[in-house]
PDB file of C-alpha atoms and ligand atoms in Angstrom:
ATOM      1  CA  UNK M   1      20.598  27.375  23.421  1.00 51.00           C
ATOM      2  CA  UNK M   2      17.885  29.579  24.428  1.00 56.00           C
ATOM      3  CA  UNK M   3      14.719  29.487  22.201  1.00 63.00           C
ATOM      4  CA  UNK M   4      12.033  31.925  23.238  1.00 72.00           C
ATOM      5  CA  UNK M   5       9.009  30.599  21.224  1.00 69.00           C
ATOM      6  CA  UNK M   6       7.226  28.458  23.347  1.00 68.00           C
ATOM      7  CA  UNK M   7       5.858  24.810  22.445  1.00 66.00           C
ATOM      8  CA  UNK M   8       2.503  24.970  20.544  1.00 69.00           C
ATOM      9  CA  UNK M   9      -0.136  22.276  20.881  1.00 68.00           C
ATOM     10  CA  UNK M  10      -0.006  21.750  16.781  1.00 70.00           C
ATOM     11  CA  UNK M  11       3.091  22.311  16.142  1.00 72.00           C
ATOM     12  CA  UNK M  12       6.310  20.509  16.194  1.00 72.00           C
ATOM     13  CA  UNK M  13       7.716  19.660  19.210  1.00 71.00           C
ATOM     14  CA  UNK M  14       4.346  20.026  20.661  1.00 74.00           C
ATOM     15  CA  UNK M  15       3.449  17.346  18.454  1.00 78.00           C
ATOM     16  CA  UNK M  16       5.894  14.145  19.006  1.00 84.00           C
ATOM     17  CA  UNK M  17       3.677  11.049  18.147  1.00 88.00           C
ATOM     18  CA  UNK M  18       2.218  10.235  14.915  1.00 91.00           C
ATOM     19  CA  UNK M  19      -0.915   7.598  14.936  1.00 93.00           C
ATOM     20  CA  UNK M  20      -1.386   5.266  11.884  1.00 96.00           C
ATOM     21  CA  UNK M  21      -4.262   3.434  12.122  1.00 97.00           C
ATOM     22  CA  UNK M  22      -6.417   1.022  10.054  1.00 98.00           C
ATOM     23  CA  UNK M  23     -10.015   1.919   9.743  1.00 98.00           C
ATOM     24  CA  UNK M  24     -12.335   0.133  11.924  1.00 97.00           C
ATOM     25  CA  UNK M  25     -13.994  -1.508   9.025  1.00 97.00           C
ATOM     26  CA  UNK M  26     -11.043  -3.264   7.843  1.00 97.00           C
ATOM     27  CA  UNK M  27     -11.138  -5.427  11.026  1.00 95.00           C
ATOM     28  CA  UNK M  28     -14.378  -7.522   8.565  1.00 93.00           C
ATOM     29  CA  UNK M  29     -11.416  -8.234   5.759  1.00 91.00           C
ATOM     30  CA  UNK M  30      -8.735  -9.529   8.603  1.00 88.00           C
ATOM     31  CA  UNK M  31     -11.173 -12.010  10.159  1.00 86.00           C
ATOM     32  CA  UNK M  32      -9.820 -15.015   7.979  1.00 83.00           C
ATOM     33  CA  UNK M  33      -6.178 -14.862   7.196  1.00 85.00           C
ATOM     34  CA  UNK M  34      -5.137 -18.047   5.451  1.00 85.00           C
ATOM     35  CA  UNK M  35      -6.256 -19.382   2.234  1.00 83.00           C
ATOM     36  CA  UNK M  36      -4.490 -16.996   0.003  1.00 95.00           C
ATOM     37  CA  UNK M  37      -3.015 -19.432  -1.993  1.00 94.00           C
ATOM     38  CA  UNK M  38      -2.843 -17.829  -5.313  1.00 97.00           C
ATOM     39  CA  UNK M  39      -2.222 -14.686  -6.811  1.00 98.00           C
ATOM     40  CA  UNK M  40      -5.676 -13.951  -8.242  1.00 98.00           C
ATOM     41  CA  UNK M  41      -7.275 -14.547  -4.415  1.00 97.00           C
ATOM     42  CA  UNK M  42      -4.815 -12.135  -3.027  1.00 98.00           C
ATOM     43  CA  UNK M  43      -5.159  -9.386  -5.631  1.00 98.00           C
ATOM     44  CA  UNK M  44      -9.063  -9.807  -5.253  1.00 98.00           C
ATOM     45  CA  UNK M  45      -8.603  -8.894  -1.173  1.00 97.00           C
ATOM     46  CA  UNK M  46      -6.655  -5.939  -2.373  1.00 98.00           C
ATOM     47  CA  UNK M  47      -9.548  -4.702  -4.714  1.00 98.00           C
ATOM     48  CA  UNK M  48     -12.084  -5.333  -2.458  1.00 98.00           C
ATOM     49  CA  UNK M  49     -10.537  -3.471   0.339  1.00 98.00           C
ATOM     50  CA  UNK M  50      -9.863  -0.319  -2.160  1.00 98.00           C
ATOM     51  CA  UNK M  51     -13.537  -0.852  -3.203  1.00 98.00           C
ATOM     52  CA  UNK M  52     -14.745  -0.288   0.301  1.00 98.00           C
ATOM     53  CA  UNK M  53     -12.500   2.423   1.027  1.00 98.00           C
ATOM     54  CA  UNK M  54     -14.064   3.990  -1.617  1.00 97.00           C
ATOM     55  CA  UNK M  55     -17.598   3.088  -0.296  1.00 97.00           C
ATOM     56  CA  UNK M  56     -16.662   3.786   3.113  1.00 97.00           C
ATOM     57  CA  UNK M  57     -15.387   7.487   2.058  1.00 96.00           C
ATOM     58  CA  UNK M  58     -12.407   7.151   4.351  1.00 96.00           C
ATOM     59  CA  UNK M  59      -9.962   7.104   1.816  1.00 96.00           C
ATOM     60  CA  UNK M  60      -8.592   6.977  -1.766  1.00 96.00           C
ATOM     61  CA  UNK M  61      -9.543   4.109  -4.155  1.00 97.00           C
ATOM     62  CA  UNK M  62      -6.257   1.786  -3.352  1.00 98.00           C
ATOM     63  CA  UNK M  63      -5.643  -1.270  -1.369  1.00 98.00           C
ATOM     64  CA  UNK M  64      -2.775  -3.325  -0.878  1.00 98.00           C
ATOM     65  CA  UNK M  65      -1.961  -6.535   1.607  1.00 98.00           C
ATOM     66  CA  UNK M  66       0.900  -8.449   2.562  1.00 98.00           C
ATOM     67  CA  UNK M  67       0.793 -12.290   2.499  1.00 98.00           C
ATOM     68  CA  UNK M  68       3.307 -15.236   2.954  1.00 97.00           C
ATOM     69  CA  UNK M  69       4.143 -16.175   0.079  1.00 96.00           C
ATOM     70  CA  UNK M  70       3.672 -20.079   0.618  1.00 95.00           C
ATOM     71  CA  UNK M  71       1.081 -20.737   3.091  1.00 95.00           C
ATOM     72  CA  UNK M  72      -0.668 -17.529   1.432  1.00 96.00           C
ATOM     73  CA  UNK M  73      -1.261 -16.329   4.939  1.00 96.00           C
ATOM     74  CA  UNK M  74      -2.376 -12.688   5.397  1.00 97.00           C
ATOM     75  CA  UNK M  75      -0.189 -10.597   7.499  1.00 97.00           C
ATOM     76  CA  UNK M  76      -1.166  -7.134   6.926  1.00 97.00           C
ATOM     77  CA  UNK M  77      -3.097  -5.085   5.526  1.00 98.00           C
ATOM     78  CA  UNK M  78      -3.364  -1.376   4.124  1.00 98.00           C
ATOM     79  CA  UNK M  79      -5.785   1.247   2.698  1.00 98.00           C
ATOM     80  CA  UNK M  80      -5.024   4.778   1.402  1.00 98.00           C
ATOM     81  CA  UNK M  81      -5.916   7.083   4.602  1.00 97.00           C
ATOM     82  CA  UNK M  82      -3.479   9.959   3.291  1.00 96.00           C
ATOM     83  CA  UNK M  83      -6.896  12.230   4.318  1.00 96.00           C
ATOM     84  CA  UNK M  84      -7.905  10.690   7.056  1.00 97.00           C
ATOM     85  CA  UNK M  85      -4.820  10.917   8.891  1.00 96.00           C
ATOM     86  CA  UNK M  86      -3.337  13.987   7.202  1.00 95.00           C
ATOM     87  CA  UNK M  87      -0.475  12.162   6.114  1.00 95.00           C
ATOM     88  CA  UNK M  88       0.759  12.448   2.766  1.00 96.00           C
ATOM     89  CA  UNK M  89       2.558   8.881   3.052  1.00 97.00           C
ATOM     90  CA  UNK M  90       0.063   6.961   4.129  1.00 98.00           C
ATOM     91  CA  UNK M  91      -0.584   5.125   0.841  1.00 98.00           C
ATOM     92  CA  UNK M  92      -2.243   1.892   0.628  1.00 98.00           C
ATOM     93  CA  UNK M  93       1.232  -0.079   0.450  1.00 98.00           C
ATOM     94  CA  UNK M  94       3.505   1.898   2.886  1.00 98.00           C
ATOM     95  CA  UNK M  95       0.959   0.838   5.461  1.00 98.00           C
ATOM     96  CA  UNK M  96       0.531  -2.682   4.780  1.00 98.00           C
ATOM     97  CA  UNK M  97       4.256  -2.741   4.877  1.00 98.00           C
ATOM     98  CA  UNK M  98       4.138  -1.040   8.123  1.00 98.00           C
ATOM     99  CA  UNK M  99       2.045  -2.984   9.612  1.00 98.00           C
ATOM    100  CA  UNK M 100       3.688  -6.535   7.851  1.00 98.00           C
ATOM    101  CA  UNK M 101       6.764  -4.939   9.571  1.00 98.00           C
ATOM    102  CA  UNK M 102       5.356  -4.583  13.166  1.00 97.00           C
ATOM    103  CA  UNK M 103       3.787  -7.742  13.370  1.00 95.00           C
ATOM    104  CA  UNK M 104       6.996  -9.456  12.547  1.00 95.00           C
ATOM    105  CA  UNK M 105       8.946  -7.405  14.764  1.00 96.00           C
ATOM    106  CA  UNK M 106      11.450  -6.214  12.062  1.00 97.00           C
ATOM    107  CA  UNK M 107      11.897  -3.549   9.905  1.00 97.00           C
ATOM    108  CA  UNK M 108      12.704  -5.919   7.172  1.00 98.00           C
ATOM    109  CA  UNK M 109      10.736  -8.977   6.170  1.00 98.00           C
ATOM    110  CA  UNK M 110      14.007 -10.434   5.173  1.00 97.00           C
ATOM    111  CA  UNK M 111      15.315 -10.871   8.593  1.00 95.00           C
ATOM    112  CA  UNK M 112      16.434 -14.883   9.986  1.00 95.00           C
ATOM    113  CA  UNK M 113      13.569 -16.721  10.821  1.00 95.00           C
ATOM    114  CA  UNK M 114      11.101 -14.653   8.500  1.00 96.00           C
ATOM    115  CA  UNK M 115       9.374 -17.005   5.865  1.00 96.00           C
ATOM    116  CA  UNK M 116       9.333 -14.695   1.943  1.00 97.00           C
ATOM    117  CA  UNK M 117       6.864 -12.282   1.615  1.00 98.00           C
ATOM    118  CA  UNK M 118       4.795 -10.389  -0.847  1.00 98.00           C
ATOM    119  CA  UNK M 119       3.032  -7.222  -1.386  1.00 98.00           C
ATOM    120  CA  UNK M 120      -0.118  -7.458  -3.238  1.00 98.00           C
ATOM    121  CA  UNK M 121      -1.488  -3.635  -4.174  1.00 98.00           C
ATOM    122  CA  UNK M 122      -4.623  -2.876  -6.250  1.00 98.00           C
ATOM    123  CA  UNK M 123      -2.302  -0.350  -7.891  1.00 98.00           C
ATOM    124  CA  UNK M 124       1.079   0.019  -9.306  1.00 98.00           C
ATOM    125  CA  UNK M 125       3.222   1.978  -6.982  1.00 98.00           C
ATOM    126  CA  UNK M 126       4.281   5.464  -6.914  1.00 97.00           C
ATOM    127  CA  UNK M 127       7.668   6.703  -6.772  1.00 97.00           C
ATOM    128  CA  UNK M 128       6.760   6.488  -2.710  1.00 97.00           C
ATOM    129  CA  UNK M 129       5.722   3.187  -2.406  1.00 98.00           C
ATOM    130  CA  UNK M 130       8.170   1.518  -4.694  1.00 97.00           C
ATOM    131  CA  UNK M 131      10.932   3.155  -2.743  1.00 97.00           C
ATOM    132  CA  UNK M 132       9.537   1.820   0.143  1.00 98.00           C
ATOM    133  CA  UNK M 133       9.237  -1.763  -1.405  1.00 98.00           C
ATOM    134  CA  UNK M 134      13.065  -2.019  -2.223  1.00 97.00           C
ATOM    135  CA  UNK M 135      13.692  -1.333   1.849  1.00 97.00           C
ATOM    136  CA  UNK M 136      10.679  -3.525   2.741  1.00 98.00           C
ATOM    137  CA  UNK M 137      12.106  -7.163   3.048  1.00 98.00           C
ATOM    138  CA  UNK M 138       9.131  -8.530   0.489  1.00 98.00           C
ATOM    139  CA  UNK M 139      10.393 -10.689  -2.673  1.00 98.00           C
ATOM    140  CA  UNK M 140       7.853  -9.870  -4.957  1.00 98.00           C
ATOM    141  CA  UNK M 141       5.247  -7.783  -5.253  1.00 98.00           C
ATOM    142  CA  UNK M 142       1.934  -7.761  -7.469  1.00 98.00           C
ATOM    143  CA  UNK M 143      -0.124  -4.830  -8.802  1.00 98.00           C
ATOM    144  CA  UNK M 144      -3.232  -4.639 -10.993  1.00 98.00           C
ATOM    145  CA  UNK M 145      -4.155  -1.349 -12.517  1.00 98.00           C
ATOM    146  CA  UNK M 146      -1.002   0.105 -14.026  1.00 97.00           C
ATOM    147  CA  UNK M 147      -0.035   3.939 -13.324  1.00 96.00           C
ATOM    148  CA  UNK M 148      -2.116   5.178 -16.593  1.00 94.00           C
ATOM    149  CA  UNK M 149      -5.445   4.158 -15.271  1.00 94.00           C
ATOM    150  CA  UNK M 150      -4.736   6.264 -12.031  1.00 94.00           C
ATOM    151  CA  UNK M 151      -3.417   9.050 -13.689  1.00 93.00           C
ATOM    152  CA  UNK M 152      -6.411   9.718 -16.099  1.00 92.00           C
ATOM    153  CA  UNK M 153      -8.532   9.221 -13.011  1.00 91.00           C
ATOM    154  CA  UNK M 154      -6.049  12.407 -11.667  1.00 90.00           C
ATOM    155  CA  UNK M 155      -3.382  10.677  -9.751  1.00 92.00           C
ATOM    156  CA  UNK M 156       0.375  11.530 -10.449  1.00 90.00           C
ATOM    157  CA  UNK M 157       2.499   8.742  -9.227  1.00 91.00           C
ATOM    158  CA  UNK M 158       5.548  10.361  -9.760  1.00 95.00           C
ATOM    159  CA  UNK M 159       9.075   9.587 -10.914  1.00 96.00           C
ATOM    160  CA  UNK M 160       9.135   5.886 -11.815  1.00 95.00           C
ATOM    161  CA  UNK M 161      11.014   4.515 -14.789  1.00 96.00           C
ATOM    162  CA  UNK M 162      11.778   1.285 -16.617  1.00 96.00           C
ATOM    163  CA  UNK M 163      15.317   1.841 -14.400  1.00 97.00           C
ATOM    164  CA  UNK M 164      13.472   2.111 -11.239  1.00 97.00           C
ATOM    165  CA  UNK M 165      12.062  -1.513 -11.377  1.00 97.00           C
ATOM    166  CA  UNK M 166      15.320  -2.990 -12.939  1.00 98.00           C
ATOM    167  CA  UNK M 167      17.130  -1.559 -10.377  1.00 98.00           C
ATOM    168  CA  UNK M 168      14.202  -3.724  -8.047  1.00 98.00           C
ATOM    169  CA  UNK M 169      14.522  -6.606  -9.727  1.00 98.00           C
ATOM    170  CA  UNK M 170      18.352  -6.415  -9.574  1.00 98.00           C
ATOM    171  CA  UNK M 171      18.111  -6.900  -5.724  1.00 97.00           C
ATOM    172  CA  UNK M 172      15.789  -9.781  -6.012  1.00 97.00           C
ATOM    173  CA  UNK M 173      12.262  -8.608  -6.016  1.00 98.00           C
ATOM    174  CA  UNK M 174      10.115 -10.400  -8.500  1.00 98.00           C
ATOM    175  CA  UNK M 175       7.285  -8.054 -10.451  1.00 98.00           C
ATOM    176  CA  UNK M 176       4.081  -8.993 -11.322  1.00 98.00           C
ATOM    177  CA  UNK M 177       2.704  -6.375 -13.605  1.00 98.00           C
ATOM    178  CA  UNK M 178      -1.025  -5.561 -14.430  1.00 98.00           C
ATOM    179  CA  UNK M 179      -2.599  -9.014 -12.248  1.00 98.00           C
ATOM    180  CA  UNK M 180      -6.733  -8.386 -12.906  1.00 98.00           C
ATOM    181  CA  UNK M 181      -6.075  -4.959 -14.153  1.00 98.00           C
ATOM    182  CA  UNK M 182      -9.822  -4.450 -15.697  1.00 98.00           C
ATOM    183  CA  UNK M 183     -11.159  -5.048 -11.814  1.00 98.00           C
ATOM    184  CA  UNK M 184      -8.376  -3.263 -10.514  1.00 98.00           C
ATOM    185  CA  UNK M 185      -8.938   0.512 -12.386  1.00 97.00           C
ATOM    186  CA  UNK M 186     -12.866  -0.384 -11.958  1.00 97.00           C
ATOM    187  CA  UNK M 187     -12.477   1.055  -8.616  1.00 97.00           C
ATOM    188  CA  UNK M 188     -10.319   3.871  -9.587  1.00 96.00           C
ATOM    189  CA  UNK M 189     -13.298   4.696 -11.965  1.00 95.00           C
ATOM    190  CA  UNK M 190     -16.123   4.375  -9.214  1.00 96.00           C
ATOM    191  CA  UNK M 191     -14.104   6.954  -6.591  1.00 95.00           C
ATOM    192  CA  UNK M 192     -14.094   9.146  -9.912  1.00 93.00           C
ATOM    193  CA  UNK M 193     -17.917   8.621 -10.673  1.00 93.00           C
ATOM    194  CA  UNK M 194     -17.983   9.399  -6.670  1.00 91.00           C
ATOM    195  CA  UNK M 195     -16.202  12.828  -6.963  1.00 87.00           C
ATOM    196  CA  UNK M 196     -13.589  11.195  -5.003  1.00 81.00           C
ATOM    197  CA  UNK M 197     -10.803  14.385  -4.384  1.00 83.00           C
ATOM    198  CA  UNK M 198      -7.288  13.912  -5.864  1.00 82.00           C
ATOM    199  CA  UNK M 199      -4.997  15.100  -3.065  1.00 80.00           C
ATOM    200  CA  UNK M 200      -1.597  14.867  -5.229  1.00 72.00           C
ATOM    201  CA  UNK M 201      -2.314  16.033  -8.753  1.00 56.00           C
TER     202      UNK M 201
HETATM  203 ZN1  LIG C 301       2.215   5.205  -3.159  1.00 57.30          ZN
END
């Protein structure tokens, strides 16, 4: 079929790759990747790195990493860059999952050969991002401030219901639910304090 509207640079099919990077600085919180043994040590990587993304200004205030979950090692990390990259999916979690995903070479962390996994995100999930953990491969995942703390900072996580983890936890995923909260919504208070935009309210 004949289309008469030429390709545009900007515009779709112009347009055929799609970059997702880390920012630069994150390279300082993947130097050392074991010793993640427990879950406080993992959540406090998550925090930090949503701290500095906060500090940095290259993102919102939420960070999230993927560890095995018995040697603790870190596989992956990810920190909201839904401005920087103009990408509305490009939440903390979706990209450590990404990434988790590329470095194994799957797009499931489940696959033969692959040792359990677990997110770890300084926040609980949006609708998003706990879709995205059901098709992720991880067993469990851990978050610390819980939806209300990023809400009343302006956030709107969307549809997630009681229903929405069962229906997680039915298929095996473990939940741990409000891990060092009170550090957790500390950073969703400094972006506020910051005048940090809210790109989804
Ligand atoms: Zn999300």
């Amino acid at each position: 079929m004949q289309n008469d509207v030429p390709a545009q640079p900007g515009f779709f099919p112009g347009v055929d790759v799609v970059t997702i990077s880390l920012p630069a600085w994150t390279k300082g919180f993947t130097a050392f990747i074991g010793g993640f043994k427990t879950d406080e040590d993992r959540m406090r990587l998550a925090i930090a790195l949503a701290r500095e993304n906060v500090l940095r200004g290259s993102g919102g205030p939420f960070g999230a990493a993927v560890f095995e979950e018995e040697s603790g090692k870190l596989v992956s990390v990810g920190v909201n860059s839904v401005e920087r990259l103009g990408n509305s999916a490009m939440h903390a979690e979706v990209m450590a999952l990404m990434f988790a995903q590329a470095a194994a070479g799957s797009f499931t962390l489940r696959a033969p050969g692959l040792r359990p996994h677990v997110l770890v995100t300084s926040c609980e999930p949006c609708a998003m991002c706990l879709g995205a953990v059901l098709w992720s491969g991880v067993q469990r995942i851990a978050w610390g401030a819980p939806r209300g703390a990023a809400a009343a900072v302006g956030f709107d996580e969307g549809p997630v219901f009681p229903a929405s983890y069962q229906y997680l936890e039915d298929r095996g995923i473990r939940i741990v639910r409000g891990l060092l909260a009170e550090e957790a919504q500390e950073v969703l208070r400094l972006y506020q304090e910051r005048g940090g935009s809210i790109y989804n309210a």
